[in-house]
Amino acid sequence: MTAHQQTSDPAQADRIWFGYHPRTLAPTIAIVAVVSFITWTGRWYLDHLSELANRLGVLALFAIAWGPWPVLGAVFLYRTVTYSYRLTDRALIVDFGFWHRPVPPVLLAEITGVRTGSTVLRRALGVGWIEVRTAGRLLRLTGVRKPEEMAERIRAATTTNK
């Protein structure tokens, strides 16, 4: 293969693939677990919950305690499977799955700023978000593991591409 054939290849070379990290939902899972446990066992030591169980029935309390788990499981699976972020030699390609509108690729030459952030608890877990700013839009990549490291890779890609 000659040098001209290599440079005219329209395919983009991947630099890194990353996506929504499961640790991001850990605080939500912990809160739902505590609320579920209190709702499930609270009828034995909380008078108001005991009265509610007598009025609505024990199965209603069971549904309140365990109902959020299928929803949380669906959100967990959807985000961890479908959210993908791909950094190539020319663009940042983002896919949030079939429930979201397609996101046009962000050309590296158009990126004007990259910023990271996180809550205190998620920072302790090593996850956060990355905001990629261009002249016309702002794109937030959520659930990124080691967001500072990934943001630095995006910044490095933008400087080598300009």
mmCIF file of C-alpha atoms in Angstrom:
data_model
loop_
_atom_site.group_PDB
_atom_site.id
_atom_site.type_symbol
_atom_site.label_atom_id
_atom_site.label_comp_id
_atom_site.label_asym_id
_atom_site.label_seq_id
_atom_site.Cartn_x
_atom_site.Cartn_y
_atom_site.Cartn_z
ATOM 1 C CA MET A 1 0.000 0.000 0.000
ATOM 2 C CA THR A 2 1.413 3.403 -0.932
ATOM 3 C CA ALA A 3 1.455 6.472 1.294
ATOM 4 C CA HIS A 4 -1.243 8.125 -0.850
ATOM 5 C CA GLN A 5 -3.615 5.201 -0.347
ATOM 6 C CA GLN A 6 -3.113 5.368 3.424
ATOM 7 C CA THR A 7 -3.927 9.083 3.683
ATOM 8 C CA SER A 8 -6.986 8.940 1.421
ATOM 9 C CA ASP A 9 -8.669 6.281 3.576
ATOM 10 C CA PRO A 10 -11.983 7.802 4.768
ATOM 11 C CA ALA A 11 -12.085 5.691 7.937
ATOM 12 C CA GLN A 12 -11.351 7.428 11.210
ATOM 13 C CA ALA A 13 -8.659 6.017 13.455
ATOM 14 C CA ASP A 14 -9.879 5.318 16.971
ATOM 15 C CA ARG A 15 -8.004 6.871 19.870
ATOM 16 C CA ILE A 16 -10.257 5.655 22.679
ATOM 17 C CA TRP A 17 -13.726 4.264 23.313
ATOM 18 C CA PHE A 18 -15.408 4.843 26.637
ATOM 19 C CA GLY A 19 -18.942 4.941 27.940
ATOM 20 C CA TYR A 20 -21.257 5.168 30.902
ATOM 21 C CA HIS A 21 -19.604 3.550 33.901
ATOM 22 C CA PRO A 22 -21.750 1.414 36.274
ATOM 23 C CA ARG A 23 -20.316 3.164 39.347
ATOM 24 C CA THR A 24 -22.235 6.307 38.385
ATOM 25 C CA LEU A 25 -25.526 4.828 39.584
ATOM 26 C CA ALA A 26 -24.080 3.543 42.885
ATOM 27 C CA PRO A 27 -25.424 6.461 44.985
ATOM 28 C CA THR A 28 -28.897 6.062 43.476
ATOM 29 C CA ILE A 29 -28.841 2.316 44.061
ATOM 30 C CA ALA A 30 -27.801 2.860 47.686
ATOM 31 C CA ILE A 31 -30.613 5.362 48.313
ATOM 32 C CA VAL A 32 -33.230 3.097 46.710
ATOM 33 C CA ALA A 33 -31.905 0.158 48.755
ATOM 34 C CA VAL A 34 -32.241 2.069 52.037
ATOM 35 C CA VAL A 35 -35.731 3.346 51.194
ATOM 36 C CA SER A 36 -36.821 -0.124 50.068
ATOM 37 C CA PHE A 37 -35.463 -1.729 53.231
ATOM 38 C CA ILE A 38 -37.194 0.828 55.484
ATOM 39 C CA THR A 39 -40.464 0.445 53.569
ATOM 40 C CA TRP A 40 -40.250 -3.342 53.569
ATOM 41 C CA THR A 41 -39.400 -3.767 57.251
ATOM 42 C CA GLY A 42 -40.795 -0.525 58.662
ATOM 43 C CA ARG A 43 -44.273 -1.851 59.345
ATOM 44 C CA TRP A 44 -42.822 -3.677 62.359
ATOM 45 C CA TYR A 45 -41.329 -0.569 63.992
ATOM 46 C CA LEU A 46 -42.941 2.506 62.348
ATOM 47 C CA ASP A 47 -46.539 3.116 63.426
ATOM 48 C CA HIS A 48 -47.501 5.187 60.367
ATOM 49 C CA LEU A 49 -46.188 2.526 58.013
ATOM 50 C CA SER A 50 -47.994 -0.156 60.001
ATOM 51 C CA GLU A 51 -51.270 1.774 59.652
ATOM 52 C CA LEU A 52 -50.621 2.215 55.921
ATOM 53 C CA ALA A 53 -50.036 -1.539 55.598
ATOM 54 C CA ASN A 54 -53.335 -2.228 57.366
ATOM 55 C CA ARG A 55 -55.222 0.227 55.116
ATOM 56 C CA LEU A 56 -53.640 -0.643 51.775
ATOM 57 C CA GLY A 57 -52.560 -4.187 52.409
ATOM 58 C CA VAL A 58 -49.191 -5.785 52.760
ATOM 59 C CA LEU A 59 -48.873 -6.408 49.001
ATOM 60 C CA ALA A 60 -49.189 -2.666 48.342
ATOM 61 C CA LEU A 61 -46.245 -2.009 50.643
ATOM 62 C CA PHE A 62 -44.358 -4.786 48.918
ATOM 63 C CA ALA A 63 -45.007 -3.072 45.556
ATOM 64 C CA ILE A 64 -43.835 0.277 46.955
ATOM 65 C CA ALA A 65 -40.676 -1.310 48.338
ATOM 66 C CA TRP A 66 -39.746 -3.377 45.295
ATOM 67 C CA GLY A 67 -41.373 -1.439 42.440
ATOM 68 C CA PRO A 68 -38.429 0.927 41.794
ATOM 69 C CA TRP A 69 -35.964 -1.932 41.255
ATOM 70 C CA PRO A 70 -37.092 -3.005 37.758
ATOM 71 C CA VAL A 71 -37.042 0.646 36.660
ATOM 72 C CA LEU A 72 -33.595 1.191 38.157
ATOM 73 C CA GLY A 73 -32.380 -2.023 36.537
ATOM 74 C CA ALA A 74 -33.683 -0.900 33.146
ATOM 75 C CA VAL A 75 -31.989 2.496 33.485
ATOM 76 C CA PHE A 76 -28.756 0.808 34.580
ATOM 77 C CA LEU A 77 -28.753 -1.609 31.640
ATOM 78 C CA TYR A 78 -29.787 1.022 29.094
ATOM 79 C CA ARG A 79 -27.094 3.499 30.088
ATOM 80 C CA THR A 80 -24.255 1.032 30.527
ATOM 81 C CA VAL A 81 -25.010 -0.731 27.238
ATOM 82 C CA THR A 82 -26.027 2.117 24.928
ATOM 83 C CA TYR A 83 -24.105 5.228 26.048
ATOM 84 C CA SER A 84 -20.855 5.216 24.118
ATOM 85 C CA TYR A 85 -18.271 7.901 23.540
ATOM 86 C CA ARG A 86 -15.703 7.438 20.782
ATOM 87 C CA LEU A 87 -12.710 9.699 20.292
ATOM 88 C CA THR A 88 -11.173 9.392 16.837
ATOM 89 C CA ASP A 89 -8.397 11.257 15.078
ATOM 90 C CA ARG A 90 -10.942 13.745 13.635
ATOM 91 C CA ALA A 91 -14.047 13.828 15.832
ATOM 92 C CA LEU A 92 -15.766 12.945 19.073
ATOM 93 C CA ILE A 93 -18.642 10.611 18.269
ATOM 94 C CA VAL A 94 -21.351 10.271 20.930
ATOM 95 C CA ASP A 95 -24.268 7.837 21.037
ATOM 96 C CA PHE A 96 -26.888 7.943 23.788
ATOM 97 C CA GLY A 97 -28.921 5.026 22.448
ATOM 98 C CA PHE A 98 -32.260 4.640 20.745
ATOM 99 C CA TRP A 99 -34.276 6.760 23.235
ATOM 100 C CA HIS A 100 -32.312 9.902 22.347
ATOM 101 C CA ARG A 101 -31.948 11.835 19.134
ATOM 102 C CA PRO A 102 -28.746 11.168 17.202
ATOM 103 C CA VAL A 103 -25.876 13.455 18.186
ATOM 104 C CA PRO A 104 -23.876 14.865 15.276
ATOM 105 C CA PRO A 105 -20.148 14.202 15.578
ATOM 106 C CA VAL A 106 -18.117 16.979 17.177
ATOM 107 C CA LEU A 107 -15.136 17.750 14.978
ATOM 108 C CA LEU A 108 -11.965 18.133 17.015
ATOM 109 C CA ALA A 109 -11.085 21.332 15.159
ATOM 110 C CA GLU A 110 -14.344 22.933 16.385
ATOM 111 C CA ILE A 111 -13.846 22.198 20.113
ATOM 112 C CA THR A 112 -13.223 25.407 22.069
ATOM 113 C CA GLY A 113 -13.259 24.034 25.611
ATOM 114 C CA VAL A 114 -13.367 20.880 27.684
ATOM 115 C CA ARG A 115 -14.451 20.928 31.316
ATOM 116 C CA THR A 116 -15.039 18.212 33.931
ATOM 117 C CA GLY A 117 -17.126 17.979 37.059
ATOM 118 C CA SER A 118 -18.710 15.649 39.559
ATOM 119 C CA THR A 119 -20.562 15.490 42.833
ATOM 120 C CA VAL A 120 -18.558 14.799 45.978
ATOM 121 C CA LEU A 121 -19.805 11.211 46.279
ATOM 122 C CA ARG A 122 -19.281 10.386 42.612
ATOM 123 C CA ARG A 123 -15.825 11.981 42.714
ATOM 124 C CA ALA A 124 -14.997 9.556 45.531
ATOM 125 C CA LEU A 125 -16.169 6.735 43.241
ATOM 126 C CA GLY A 126 -13.991 8.038 40.397
ATOM 127 C CA VAL A 127 -16.798 9.024 38.022
ATOM 128 C CA GLY A 128 -18.116 12.326 36.717
ATOM 129 C CA TRP A 129 -19.031 14.216 33.573
ATOM 130 C CA ILE A 130 -17.221 15.970 30.748
ATOM 131 C CA GLU A 131 -18.556 19.046 28.973
ATOM 132 C CA VAL A 132 -17.308 19.601 25.442
ATOM 133 C CA ARG A 133 -17.935 23.119 24.144
ATOM 134 C CA THR A 134 -17.909 24.282 20.543
ATOM 135 C CA ALA A 135 -18.920 27.617 19.083
ATOM 136 C CA GLY A 136 -22.488 26.450 18.533
ATOM 137 C CA ARG A 137 -23.236 23.870 21.212
ATOM 138 C CA LEU A 138 -22.461 22.270 24.528
ATOM 139 C CA LEU A 139 -22.315 18.478 24.880
ATOM 140 C CA ARG A 140 -22.210 16.738 28.254
ATOM 141 C CA LEU A 141 -20.847 13.202 28.514
ATOM 142 C CA THR A 142 -22.251 11.697 31.716
ATOM 143 C CA GLY A 143 -21.056 8.718 33.720
ATOM 144 C CA VAL A 144 -17.413 8.907 32.667
ATOM 145 C CA ARG A 145 -14.842 7.030 34.725
ATOM 146 C CA LYS A 146 -11.730 9.126 35.425
ATOM 147 C CA PRO A 147 -13.218 12.225 33.762
ATOM 148 C CA GLU A 148 -10.070 14.349 34.190
ATOM 149 C CA GLU A 149 -7.987 11.767 32.354
ATOM 150 C CA MET A 150 -10.510 11.450 29.516
ATOM 151 C CA ALA A 151 -10.869 15.232 29.240
ATOM 152 C CA GLU A 152 -7.101 15.537 28.966
ATOM 153 C CA ARG A 153 -7.105 12.995 26.131
ATOM 154 C CA ILE A 154 -9.772 15.040 24.324
ATOM 155 C CA ARG A 155 -7.756 18.235 24.860
ATOM 156 C CA ALA A 156 -4.621 16.527 23.543
ATOM 157 C CA ALA A 157 -6.504 15.290 20.488
ATOM 158 C CA THR A 158 -7.798 18.801 19.756
ATOM 159 C CA THR A 159 -4.333 20.355 19.963
ATOM 160 C CA THR A 160 -2.738 17.734 17.685
ATOM 161 C CA ASN A 161 -5.598 18.080 15.198
ATOM 162 C CA LYS A 162 -5.451 21.890 14.839
#
